[in-house]
PDB file of C-alpha atoms in Angstrom:
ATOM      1  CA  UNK A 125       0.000   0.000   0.000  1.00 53.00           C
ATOM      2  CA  UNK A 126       1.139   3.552  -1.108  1.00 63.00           C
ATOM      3  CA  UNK A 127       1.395   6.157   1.356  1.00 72.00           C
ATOM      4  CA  UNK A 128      -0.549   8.760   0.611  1.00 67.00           C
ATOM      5  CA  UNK A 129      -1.255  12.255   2.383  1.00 76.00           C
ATOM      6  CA  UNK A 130      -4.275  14.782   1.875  1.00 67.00           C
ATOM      7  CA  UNK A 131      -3.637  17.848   0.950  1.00 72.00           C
ATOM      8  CA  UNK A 132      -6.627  19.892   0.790  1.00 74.00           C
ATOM      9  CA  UNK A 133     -10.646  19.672  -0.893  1.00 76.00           C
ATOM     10  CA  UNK A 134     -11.875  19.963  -4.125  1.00 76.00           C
ATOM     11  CA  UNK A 135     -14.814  22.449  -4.254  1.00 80.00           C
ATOM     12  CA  UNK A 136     -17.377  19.127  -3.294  1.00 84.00           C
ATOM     13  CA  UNK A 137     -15.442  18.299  -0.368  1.00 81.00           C
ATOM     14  CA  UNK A 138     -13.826  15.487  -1.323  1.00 83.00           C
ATOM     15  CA  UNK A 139     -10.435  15.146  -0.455  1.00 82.00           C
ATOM     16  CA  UNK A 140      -7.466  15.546  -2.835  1.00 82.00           C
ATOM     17  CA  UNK A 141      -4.855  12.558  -1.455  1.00 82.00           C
ATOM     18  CA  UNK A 142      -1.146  12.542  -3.304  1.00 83.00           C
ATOM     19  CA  UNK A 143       1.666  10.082  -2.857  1.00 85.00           C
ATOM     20  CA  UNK A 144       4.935  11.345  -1.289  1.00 85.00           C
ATOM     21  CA  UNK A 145       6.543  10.793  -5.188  1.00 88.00           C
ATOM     22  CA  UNK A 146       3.795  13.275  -6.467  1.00 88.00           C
ATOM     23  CA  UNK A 147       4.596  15.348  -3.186  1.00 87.00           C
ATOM     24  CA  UNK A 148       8.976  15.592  -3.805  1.00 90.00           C
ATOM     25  CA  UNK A 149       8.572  15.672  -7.779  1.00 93.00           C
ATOM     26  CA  UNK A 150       6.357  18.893  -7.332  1.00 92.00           C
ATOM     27  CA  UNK A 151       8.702  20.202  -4.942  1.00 93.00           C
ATOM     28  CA  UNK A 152      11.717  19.536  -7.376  1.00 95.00           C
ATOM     29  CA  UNK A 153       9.993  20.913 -10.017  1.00 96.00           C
ATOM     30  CA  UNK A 154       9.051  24.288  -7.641  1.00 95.00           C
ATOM     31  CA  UNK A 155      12.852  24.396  -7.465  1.00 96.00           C
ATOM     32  CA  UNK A 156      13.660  24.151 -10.567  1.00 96.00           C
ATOM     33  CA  UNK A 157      11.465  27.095 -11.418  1.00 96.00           C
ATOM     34  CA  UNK A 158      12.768  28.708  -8.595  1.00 96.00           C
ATOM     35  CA  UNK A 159      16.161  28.791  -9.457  1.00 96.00           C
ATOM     36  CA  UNK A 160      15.421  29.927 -13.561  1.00 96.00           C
ATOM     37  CA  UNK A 161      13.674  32.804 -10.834  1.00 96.00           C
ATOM     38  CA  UNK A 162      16.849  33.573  -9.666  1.00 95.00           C
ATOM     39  CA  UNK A 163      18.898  33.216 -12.682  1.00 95.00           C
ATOM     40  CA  UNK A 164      16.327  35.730 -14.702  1.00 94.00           C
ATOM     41  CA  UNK A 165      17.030  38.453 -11.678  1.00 94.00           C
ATOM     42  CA  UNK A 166      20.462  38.157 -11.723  1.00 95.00           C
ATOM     43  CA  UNK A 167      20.568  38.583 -15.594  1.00 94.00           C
ATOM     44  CA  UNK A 168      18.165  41.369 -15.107  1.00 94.00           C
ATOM     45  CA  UNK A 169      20.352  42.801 -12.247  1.00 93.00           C
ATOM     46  CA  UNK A 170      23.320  42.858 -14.676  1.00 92.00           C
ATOM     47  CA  UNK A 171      21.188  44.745 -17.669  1.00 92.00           C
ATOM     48  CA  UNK A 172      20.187  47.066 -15.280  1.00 91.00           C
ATOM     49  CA  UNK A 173      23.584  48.265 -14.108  1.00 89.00           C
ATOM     50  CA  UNK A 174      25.029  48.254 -17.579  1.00 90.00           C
ATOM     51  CA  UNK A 175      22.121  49.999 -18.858  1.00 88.00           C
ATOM     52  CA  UNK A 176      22.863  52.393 -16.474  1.00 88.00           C
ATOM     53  CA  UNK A 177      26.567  52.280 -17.063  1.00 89.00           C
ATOM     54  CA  UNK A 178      25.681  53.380 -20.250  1.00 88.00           C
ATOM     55  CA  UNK A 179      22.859  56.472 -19.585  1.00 88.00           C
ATOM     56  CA  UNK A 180      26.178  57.389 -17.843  1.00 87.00           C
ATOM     57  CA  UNK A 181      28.961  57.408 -20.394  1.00 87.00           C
ATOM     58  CA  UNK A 182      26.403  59.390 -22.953  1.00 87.00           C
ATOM     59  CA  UNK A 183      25.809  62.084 -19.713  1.00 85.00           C
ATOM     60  CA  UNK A 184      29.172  62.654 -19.856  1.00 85.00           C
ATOM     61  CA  UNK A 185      29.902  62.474 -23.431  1.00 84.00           C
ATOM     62  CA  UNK A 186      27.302  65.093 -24.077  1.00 82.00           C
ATOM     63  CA  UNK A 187      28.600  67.413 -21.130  1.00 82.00           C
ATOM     64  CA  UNK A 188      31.894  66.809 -22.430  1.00 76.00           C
ATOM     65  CA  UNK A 189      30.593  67.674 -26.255  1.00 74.00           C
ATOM     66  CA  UNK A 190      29.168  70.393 -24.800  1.00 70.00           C
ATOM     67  CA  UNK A 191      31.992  72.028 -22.874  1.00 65.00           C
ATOM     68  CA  UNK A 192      34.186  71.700 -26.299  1.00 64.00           C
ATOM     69  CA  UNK A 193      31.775  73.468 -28.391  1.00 63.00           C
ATOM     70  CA  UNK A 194      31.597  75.941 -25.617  1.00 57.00           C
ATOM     71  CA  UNK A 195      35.542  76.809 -26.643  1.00 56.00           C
TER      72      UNK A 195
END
């Protein structure tokens, strides 16, 4: 016999019951998606700052345009 553990109702009441293999594959496949979470913030993280890195070179290429033309 399978053991088996309830997890929660269906709208008629009747009990939803899942093996502990159903249980630990959806848990390994919550971490799975959990770390491609992590993975997409980093990458994110890293566009940010070089997006920013970049808003900041063309500041100062356009002050320092600017204080050339002023000569």
């Amino acid at each position: 016999m399978k053991r088996a553990i309830q997890i929660t109702q269906d709208a008629n009441g009747k009990p939803e019951v899942y093996t502990h293999k159903e249980i630990y594959t959806q848990v390994d496949e919550i971490r799975v998606i959990e770390q491609k979470i992590d993975t997409l913030t980093t990458l994110m993280k890293a566009k940010k700052e070089t997006l920013q890195e970049m808003t900041l070179k063309v500041e100062i290429d356009n002050i320092q345009g600017f204080v050339f033309d002023a000569f």
